[in-house]
Coordinates of C-alpha atoms and ligand atoms in Angstrom, one line a residue:
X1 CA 111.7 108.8 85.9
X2 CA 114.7 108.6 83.8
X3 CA 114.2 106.6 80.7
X4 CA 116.3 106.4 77.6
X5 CA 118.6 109.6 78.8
X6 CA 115.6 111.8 79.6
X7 CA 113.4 113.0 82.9
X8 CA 109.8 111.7 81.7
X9 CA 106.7 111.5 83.5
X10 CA 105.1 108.4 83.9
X11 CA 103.1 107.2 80.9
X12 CA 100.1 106.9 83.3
X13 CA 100.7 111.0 84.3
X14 CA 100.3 109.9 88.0
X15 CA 102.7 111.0 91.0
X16 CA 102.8 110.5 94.3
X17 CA 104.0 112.3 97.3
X18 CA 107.5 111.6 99.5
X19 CA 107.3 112.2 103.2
X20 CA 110.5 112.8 105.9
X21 CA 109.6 110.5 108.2
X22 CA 111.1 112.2 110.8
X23 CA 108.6 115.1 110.4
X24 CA 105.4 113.5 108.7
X25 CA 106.5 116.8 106.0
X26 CA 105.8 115.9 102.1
X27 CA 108.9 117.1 101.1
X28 CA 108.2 116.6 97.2
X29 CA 106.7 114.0 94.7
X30 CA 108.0 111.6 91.9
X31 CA 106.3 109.9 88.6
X32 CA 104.2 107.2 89.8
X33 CA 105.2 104.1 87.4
X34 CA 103.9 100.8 86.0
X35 CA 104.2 97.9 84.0
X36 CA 104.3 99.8 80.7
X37 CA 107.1 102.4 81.9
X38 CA 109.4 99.7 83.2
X39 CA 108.8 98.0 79.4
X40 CA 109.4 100.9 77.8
X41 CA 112.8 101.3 79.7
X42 CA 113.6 98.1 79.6
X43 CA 113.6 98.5 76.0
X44 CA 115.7 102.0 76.0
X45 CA 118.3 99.4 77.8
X46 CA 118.0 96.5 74.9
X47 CA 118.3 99.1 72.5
X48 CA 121.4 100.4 74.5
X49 CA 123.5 97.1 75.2
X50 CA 124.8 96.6 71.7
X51 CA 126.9 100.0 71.6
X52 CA 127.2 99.6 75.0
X53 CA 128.9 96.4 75.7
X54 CA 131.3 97.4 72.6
X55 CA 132.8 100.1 74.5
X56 CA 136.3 99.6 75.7
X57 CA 136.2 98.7 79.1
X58 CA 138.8 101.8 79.2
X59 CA 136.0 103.9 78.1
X60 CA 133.4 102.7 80.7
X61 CA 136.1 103.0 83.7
X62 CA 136.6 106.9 82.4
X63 CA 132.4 108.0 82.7
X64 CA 132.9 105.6 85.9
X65 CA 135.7 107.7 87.5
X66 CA 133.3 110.6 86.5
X67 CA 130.2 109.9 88.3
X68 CA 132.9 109.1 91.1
X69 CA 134.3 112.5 91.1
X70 CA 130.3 114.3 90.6
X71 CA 129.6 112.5 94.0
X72 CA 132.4 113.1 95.7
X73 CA 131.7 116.8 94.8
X74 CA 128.0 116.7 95.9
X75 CA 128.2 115.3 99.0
X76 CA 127.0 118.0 100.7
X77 CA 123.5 118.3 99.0
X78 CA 123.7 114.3 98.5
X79 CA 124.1 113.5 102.1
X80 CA 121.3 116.3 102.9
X81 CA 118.5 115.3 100.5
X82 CA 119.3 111.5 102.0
X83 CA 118.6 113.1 105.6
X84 CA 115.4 114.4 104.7
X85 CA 113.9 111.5 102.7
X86 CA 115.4 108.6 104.7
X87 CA 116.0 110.2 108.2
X88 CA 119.2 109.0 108.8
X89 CA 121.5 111.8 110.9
X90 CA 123.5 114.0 109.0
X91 CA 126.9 112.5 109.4
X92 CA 125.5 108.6 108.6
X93 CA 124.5 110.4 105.2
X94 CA 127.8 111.6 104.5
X95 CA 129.5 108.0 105.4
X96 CA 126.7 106.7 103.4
X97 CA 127.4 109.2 100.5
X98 CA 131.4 108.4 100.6
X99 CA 130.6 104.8 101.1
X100 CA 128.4 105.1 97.7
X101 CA 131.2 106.6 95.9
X102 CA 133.9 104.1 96.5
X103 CA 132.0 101.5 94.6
X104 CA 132.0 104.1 91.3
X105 CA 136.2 103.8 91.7
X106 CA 136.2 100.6 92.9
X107 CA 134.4 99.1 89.5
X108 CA 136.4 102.1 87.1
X109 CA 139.4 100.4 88.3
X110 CA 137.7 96.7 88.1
X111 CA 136.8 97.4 84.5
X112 CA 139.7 97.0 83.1
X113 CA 141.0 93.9 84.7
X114 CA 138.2 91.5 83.2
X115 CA 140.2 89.0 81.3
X116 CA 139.5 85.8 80.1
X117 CA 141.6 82.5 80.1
X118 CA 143.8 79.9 77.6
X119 CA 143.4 76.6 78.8
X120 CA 145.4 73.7 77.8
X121 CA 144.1 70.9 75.2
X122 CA 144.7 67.4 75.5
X123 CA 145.1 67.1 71.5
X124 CA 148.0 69.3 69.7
X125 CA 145.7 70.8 67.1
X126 CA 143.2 72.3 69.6
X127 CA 142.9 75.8 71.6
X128 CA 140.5 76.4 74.4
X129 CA 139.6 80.2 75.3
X130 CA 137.1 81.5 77.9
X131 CA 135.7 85.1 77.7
X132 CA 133.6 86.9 80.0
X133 CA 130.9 89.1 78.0
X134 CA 128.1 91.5 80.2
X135 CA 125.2 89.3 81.0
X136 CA 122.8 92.2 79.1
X137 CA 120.0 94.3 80.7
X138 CA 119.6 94.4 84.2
X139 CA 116.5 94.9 86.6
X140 CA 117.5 96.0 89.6
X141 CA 115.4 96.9 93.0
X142 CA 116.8 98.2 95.5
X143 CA 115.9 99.3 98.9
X144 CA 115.2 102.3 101.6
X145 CA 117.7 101.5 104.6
X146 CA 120.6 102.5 102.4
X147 CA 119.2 104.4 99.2
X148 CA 122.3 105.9 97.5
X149 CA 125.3 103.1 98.2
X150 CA 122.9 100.6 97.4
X151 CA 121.9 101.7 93.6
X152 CA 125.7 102.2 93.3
X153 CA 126.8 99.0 94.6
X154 CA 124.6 97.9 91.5
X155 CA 125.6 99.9 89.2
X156 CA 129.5 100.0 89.6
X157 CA 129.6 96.0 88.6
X158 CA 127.1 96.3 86.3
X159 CA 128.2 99.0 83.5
X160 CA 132.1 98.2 84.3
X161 CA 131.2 94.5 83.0
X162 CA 129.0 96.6 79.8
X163 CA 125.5 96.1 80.9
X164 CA 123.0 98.6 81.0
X165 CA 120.9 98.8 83.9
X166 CA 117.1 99.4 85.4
X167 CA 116.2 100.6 88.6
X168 CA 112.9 100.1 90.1
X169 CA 114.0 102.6 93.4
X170 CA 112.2 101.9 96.7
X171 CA 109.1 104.1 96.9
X172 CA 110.2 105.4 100.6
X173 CA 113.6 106.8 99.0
X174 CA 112.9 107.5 95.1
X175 CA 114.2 111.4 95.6
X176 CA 117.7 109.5 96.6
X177 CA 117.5 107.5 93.1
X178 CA 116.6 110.5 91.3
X179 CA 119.7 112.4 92.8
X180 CA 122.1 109.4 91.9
X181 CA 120.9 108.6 88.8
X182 CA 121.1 112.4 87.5
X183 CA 125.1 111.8 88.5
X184 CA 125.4 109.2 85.4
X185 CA 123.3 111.9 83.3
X186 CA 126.0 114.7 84.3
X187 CA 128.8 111.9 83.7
X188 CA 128.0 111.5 80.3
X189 CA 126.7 108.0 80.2
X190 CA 124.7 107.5 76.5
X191 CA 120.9 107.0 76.7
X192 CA 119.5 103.8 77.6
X193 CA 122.3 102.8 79.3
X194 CA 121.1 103.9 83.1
X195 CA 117.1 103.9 83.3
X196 CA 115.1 104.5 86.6
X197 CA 111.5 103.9 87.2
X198 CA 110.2 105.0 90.5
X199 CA 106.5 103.6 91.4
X200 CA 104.0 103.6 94.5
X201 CA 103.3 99.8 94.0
X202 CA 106.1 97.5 92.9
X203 CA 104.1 94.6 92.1
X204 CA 103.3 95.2 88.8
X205 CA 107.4 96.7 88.0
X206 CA 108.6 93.5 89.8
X207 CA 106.4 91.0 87.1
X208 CA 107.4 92.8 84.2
X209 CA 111.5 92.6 85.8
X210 CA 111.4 88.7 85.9
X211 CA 109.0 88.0 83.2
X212 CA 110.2 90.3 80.4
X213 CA 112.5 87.8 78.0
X214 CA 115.0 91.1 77.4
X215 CA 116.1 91.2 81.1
X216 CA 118.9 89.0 81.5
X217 CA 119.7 89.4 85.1
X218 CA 117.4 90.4 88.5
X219 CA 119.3 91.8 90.9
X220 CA 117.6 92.6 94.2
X221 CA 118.3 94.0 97.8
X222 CA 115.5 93.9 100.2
X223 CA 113.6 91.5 102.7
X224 CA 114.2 87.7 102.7
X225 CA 110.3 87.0 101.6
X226 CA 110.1 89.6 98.8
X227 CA 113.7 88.0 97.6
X228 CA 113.1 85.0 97.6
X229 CA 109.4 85.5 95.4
X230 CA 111.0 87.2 92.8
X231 CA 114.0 85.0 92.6
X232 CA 112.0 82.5 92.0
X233 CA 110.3 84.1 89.2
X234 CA 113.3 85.1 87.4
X235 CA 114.7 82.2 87.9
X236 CA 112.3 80.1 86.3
X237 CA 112.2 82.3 83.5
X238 CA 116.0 81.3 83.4
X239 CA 117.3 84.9 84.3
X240 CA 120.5 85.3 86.5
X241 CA 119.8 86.1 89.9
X242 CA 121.8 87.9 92.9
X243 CA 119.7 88.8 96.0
X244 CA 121.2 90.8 99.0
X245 CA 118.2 89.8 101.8
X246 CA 118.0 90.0 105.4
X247 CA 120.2 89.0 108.4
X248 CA 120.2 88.0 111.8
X249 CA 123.7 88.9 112.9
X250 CA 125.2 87.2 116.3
X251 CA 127.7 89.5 118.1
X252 CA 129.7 86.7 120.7
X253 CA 131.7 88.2 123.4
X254 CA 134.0 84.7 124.0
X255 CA 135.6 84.9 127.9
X256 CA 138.5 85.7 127.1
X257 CA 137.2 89.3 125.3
X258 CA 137.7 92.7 126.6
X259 CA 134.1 93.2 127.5
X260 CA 133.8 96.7 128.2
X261 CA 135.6 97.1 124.2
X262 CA 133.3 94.7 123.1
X263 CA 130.4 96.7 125.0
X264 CA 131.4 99.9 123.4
X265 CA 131.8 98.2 119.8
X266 CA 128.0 96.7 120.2
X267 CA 126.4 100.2 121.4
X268 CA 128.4 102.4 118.4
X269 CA 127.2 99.3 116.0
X270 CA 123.4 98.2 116.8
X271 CA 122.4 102.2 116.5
X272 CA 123.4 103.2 113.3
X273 CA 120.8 103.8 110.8
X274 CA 118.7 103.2 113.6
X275 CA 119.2 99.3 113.3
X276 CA 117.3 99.4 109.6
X277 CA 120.5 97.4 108.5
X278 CA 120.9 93.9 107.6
X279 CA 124.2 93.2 109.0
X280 CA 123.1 94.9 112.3
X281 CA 123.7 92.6 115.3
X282 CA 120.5 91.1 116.4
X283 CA 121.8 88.6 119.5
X284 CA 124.2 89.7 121.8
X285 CA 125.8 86.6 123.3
X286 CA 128.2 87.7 126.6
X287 CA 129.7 85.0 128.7
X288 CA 128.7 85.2 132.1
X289 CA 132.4 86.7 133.1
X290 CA 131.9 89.4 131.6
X291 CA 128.2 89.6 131.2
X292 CA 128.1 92.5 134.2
X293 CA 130.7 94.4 132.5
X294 CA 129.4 94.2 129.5
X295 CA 125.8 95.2 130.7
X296 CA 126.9 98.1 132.9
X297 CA 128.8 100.1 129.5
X298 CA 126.1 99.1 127.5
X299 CA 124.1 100.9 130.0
X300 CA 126.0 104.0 129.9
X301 CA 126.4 103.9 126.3
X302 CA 123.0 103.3 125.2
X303 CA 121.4 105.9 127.5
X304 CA 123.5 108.3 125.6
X305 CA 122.3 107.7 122.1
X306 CA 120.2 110.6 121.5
X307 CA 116.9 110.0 119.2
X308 CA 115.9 112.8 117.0
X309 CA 115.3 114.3 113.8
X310 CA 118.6 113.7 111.4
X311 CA 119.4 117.3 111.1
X312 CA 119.7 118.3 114.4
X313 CA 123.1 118.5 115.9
X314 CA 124.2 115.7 118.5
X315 CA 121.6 113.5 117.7
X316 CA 122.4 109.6 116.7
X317 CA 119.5 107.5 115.7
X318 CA 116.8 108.9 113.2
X319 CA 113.3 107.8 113.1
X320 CA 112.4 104.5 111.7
X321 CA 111.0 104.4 108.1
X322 CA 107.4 104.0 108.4
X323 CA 104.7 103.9 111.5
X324 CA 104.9 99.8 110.3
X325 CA 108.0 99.6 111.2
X326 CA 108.1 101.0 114.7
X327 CA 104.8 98.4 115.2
X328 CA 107.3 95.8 114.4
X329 CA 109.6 96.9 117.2
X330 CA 107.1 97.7 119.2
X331 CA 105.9 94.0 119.0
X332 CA 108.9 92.4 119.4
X333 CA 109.8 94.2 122.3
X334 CA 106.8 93.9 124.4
X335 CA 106.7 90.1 123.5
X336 CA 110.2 89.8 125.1
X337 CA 109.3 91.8 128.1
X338 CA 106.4 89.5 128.7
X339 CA 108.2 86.8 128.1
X340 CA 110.6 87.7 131.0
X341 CA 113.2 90.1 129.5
X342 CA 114.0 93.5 131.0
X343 CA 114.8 97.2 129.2
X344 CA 117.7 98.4 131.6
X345 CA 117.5 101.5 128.6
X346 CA 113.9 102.7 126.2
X347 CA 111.9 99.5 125.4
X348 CA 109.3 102.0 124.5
X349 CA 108.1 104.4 121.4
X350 CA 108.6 107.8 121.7
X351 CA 105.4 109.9 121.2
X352 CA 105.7 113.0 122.4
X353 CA 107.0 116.3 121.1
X354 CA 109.4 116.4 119.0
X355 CA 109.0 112.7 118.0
X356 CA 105.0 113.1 117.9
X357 CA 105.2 113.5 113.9
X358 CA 107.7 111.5 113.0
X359 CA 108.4 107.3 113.4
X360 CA 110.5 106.9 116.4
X361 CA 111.3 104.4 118.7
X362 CA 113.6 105.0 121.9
X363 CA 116.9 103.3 121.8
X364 CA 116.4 100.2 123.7
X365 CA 118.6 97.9 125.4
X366 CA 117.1 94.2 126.5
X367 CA 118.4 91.9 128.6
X368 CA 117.6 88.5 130.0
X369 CA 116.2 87.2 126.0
X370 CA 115.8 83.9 125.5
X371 CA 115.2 81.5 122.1
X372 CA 111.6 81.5 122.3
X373 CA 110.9 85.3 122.1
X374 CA 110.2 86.6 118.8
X375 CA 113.5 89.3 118.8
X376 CA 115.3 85.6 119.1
X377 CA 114.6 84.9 115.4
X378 CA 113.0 87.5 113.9
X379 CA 114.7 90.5 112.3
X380 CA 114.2 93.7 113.8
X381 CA 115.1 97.0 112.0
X382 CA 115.0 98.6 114.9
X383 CA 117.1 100.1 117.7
X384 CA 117.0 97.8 120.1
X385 CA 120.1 95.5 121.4
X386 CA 119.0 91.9 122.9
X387 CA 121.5 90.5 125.3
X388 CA 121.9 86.3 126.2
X389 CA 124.2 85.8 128.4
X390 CA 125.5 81.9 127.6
X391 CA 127.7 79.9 129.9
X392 CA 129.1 76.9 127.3
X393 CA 131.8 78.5 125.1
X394 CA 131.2 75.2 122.9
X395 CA 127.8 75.6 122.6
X396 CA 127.8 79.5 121.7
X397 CA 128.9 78.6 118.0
X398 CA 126.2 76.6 117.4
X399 CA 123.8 78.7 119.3
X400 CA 124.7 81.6 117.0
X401 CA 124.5 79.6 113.8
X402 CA 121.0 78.4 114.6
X403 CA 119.1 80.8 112.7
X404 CA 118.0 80.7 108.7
X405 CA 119.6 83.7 108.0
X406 CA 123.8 83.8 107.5
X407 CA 124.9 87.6 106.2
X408 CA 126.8 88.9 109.0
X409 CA 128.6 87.6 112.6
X410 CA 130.9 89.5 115.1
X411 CA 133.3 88.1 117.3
X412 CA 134.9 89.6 120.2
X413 CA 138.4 87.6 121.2
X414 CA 142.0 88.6 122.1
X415 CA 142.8 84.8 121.7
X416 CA 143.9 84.0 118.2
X417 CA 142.3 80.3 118.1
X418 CA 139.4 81.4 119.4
X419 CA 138.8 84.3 116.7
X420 CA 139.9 82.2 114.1
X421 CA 137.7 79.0 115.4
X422 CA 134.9 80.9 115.0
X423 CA 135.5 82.5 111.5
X424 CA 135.7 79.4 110.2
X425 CA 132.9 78.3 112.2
X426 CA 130.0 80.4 111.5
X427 CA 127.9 79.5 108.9
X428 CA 127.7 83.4 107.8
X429 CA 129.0 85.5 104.7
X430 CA 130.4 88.4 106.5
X431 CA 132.4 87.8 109.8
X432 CA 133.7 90.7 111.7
X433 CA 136.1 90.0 114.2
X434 CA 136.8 92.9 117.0
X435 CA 135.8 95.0 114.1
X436 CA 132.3 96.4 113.4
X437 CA 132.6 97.5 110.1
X438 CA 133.9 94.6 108.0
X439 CA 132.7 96.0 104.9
X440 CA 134.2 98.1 101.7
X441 CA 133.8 98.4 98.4
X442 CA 136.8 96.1 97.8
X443 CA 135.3 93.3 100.1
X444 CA 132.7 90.6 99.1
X445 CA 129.4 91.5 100.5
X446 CA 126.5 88.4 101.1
X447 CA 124.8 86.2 102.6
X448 CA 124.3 82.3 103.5
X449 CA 121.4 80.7 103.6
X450 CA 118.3 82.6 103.5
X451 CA 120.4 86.0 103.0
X452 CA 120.8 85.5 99.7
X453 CA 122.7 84.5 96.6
X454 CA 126.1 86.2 95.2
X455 CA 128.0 88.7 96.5
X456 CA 128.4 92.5 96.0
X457 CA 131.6 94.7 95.7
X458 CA 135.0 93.2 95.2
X459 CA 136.3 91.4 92.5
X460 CA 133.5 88.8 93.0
X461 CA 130.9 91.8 92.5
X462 CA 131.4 91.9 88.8
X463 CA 131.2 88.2 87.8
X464 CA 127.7 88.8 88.7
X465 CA 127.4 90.1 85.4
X466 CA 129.7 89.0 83.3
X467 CA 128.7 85.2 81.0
X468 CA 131.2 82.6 80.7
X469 CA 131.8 81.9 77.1
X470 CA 133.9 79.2 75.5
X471 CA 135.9 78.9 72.1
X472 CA 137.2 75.6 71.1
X473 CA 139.5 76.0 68.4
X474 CA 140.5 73.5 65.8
X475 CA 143.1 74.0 64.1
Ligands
ADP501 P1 111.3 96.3 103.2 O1 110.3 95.4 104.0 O2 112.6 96.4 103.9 O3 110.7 97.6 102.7 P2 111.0 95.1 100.7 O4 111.6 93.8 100.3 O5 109.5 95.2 100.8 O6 111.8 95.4 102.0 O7 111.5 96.3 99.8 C1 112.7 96.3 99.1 C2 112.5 96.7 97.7 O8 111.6 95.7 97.1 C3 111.7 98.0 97.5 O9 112.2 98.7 96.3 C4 110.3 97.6 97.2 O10 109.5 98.5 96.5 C5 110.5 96.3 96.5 N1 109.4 95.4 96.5 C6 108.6 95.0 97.5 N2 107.6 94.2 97.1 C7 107.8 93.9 95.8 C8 107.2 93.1 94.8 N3 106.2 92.3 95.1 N4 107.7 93.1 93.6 C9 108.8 93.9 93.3 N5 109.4 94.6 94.1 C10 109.0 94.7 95.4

């Protein structure tokens, strides 16, 4: 763990192992935390913030643009260690790796455009100014889907705006942390000012997070019921929160869509990172013009996807995290089928050699599902694309908004009102419109609804963690 600028052990002396998931291998082990190690660097971080948010915001963009540049130089070993701990293939680890990156330059450049405002008084003798200060120490949990972009997606607001920060990693991925955190050591960042804890169970790290009276802001990315618990914690202990939770992401292919583009857009989409991704597209809505088209080249395209371990040349979809998680899909799936859906491609686990020691799942196309079956509403994680094919264009809208999540939507259209109907439409945070990869490091990332609370990236990213503070001057 990295506390106050050094690698420490966990005050309890206990570790525990880390497994590839693709392989069942223990590929090495990490300090196994608690209550009193996330105290202790939550305090290296109190102690921090004073020097810390004193720093020019020109000095803060400079070790920013440094961690920038160590990452964009380790990208090879980065984007390798991610294969082996998370699974993903080699060449989503890269992405992942570059993706990462862009939020160090995005918030070194961010820093330094902070200002504050001079409003207007109704009386002659009187001056108003607003300031935006750092919040102060930050708990921050992140997940294992993405487990380098989404410390830095943290971090890049965070110290830009002057806070120091504290990871608790996820315990499927901590080797990732440890790898991004020792970029801020090499960068030169004081101690105190970056902190990581890594820990078996995050119960006890999660209490101390929203309870302790030092933090000053949760932030959190991970599922919807884990979010919204420890929201509520921290927010009754008066602590800002931002939670990034999950999705449940309608792709609509209107009539008057290019279905075979849309086909091919939904099939390079609903694979990646083996559909462990929030904004991954869990109901396919095709309009019954081009619902034959659209099945066929899913068809072809899913039946190519090859399943396999990361590192292996050709292959597209890594195992899943955990044996849990392929139960899930597993569930899911055979509750749809017996509910009257059919797997045209996989619908099944894949358990013999070379999967038989790892978490897979076969890349599965469904169609014929139907509200009612548990894929419908539920999240999956998994690689598996459920079709509906709807006949009411004005009805689809509504069809896609019914859910409790809003994070992300995708639209197929070549008609202009159409497209823009529905953007303004759908009750979601992230709307992708013939485009399956409507985010950036520049561009608001969130969700509605049960997705969460604030945004990440973009300007609106470091607001998160900045106070509003007004002067009234008499004069
Ligand atoms: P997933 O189901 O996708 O693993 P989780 O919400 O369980 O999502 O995990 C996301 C992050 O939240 C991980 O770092 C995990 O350790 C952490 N987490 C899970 N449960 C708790 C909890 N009770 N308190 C604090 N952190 C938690």
């Amino acid at each position: 763990m990295y506390i106050n600028g050094e690698w420490v052990e966990a005050l309890s002396g206990k570790r525990f192992d880390v497994t590839n998931p693709a392989t069942g291998e223990v590929i090495g082990d990490v300090p196994d935390g608690g209550a009193d190690d996330a105290r202790a660097a939550i305090a290296a971080a109190d102690e921090a913030f004073g020097a810390w948010a004193s720093t020019t915001a020109f000095e803060r963009a400079d070790l920013l643009y440094q961690a920038w540049q160590l990452m964009k130089e380790r990208t090879g070993e980065l984007a390798a260690l991610m294969t082996k701990e998370q699974g993903k293939p080699l060449r989503a680890s890269t992405n992942e790796v570059g993706y990462g990156a862009d939020f160090l330059r995005f918030f070194a450049e961010e820093a330094t455009r902070v200002t504050g405002e001079w409003l207007p008084s109704k009386t002659a003798n009187q001056r108003f100014l607003v300031l935006h200060q750092p919040v102060g120490v930050v708990a921050a949990i992140t997940p294992w889907n993405y487990p380098m972009s989404m410390l830095t997606r943290k971090m890049g607001p965070a110290l830009a705006a002057g806070c120091p920060i504290v990871f608790k990693a996820a315990e499927a991925t901590p080797m990732c942390a440890q790898a991004i955190i020792q970029l801020f050591h090499d960068a030169g960042f004081p101690p105190g000012v970056v902190n990581l804890v890594t820990a078996l169970d995050p119960k006890p790290i999660g209490e101390v997070f929203t309870t302790d009276p030092r933090v000053r802001k949760l932030t959190f990315t991970g599922s919807t019921a884990v979010g919204k618990m420890l929201a509520g914690q921290a927010a009754s202990n008066m602590k800002r929160v931002s939670v990034e939770l999950g999705g449940h992401a309608p792709f609509i292919v209107f009539p008057d869509a290019d279905p075979v583009r849309a086909a091919k857009g939904a099939a390079a989409l609903k694979y990646l990172n083996s559909g462990q991704a929030c904004i991954s597209p869990n109901r396919l809505y095709v309009h019954t013009s081009g619902a034959d088209a659209f099945i066929e080249t899913m068809i072809e395209r899913v039946s190519r996807v090859k399943a396999g371990p990361g590192t292996e040349d050709g292959v597209t979809v890594g195992p899943l995290v955990n044996e849990a998680a392929v139960d899930k899909v597993e569930r899911q799936v055979i509750d749809a089928l017996d509910k009257g859906a059919q797997a045209p491609v996989g619908g099944t686990r894949l358990i013999e050699a070379p999967f038989d020691k790892g978490h897979f799942f076969a890349p599965t196309l469904l169609t014929g599902v139907a509200d009612g079956m548990t894929i419908y509403r539920e999240e999956t994680f998994g690689p598996v694309a459920p079709v509906i094919v709807y006949d009411d264009v004005d009805e689809v809208i509504a069809m896609a908004n019914d859910t409790e999540y809003g994070l992300a939507a995708y639209v197929y259209s070549d008609n202009m009102s159409t497209a823009l109907k529905a953007f303004e439409q759908l009750r979601f945070g992230i709307i992708g419109i013939n485009d399956v990869n409507p985010t950036a490091a520049q561009a608001p990332f969130g969700g509605m609804k049960d997705s969460g609370l604030g945004r990440e990236g973009s300007r609106e990213g470091i607001r998160e963690y900045l106070e509003t503070k007004l002067g009234g001057f008499a004069l």
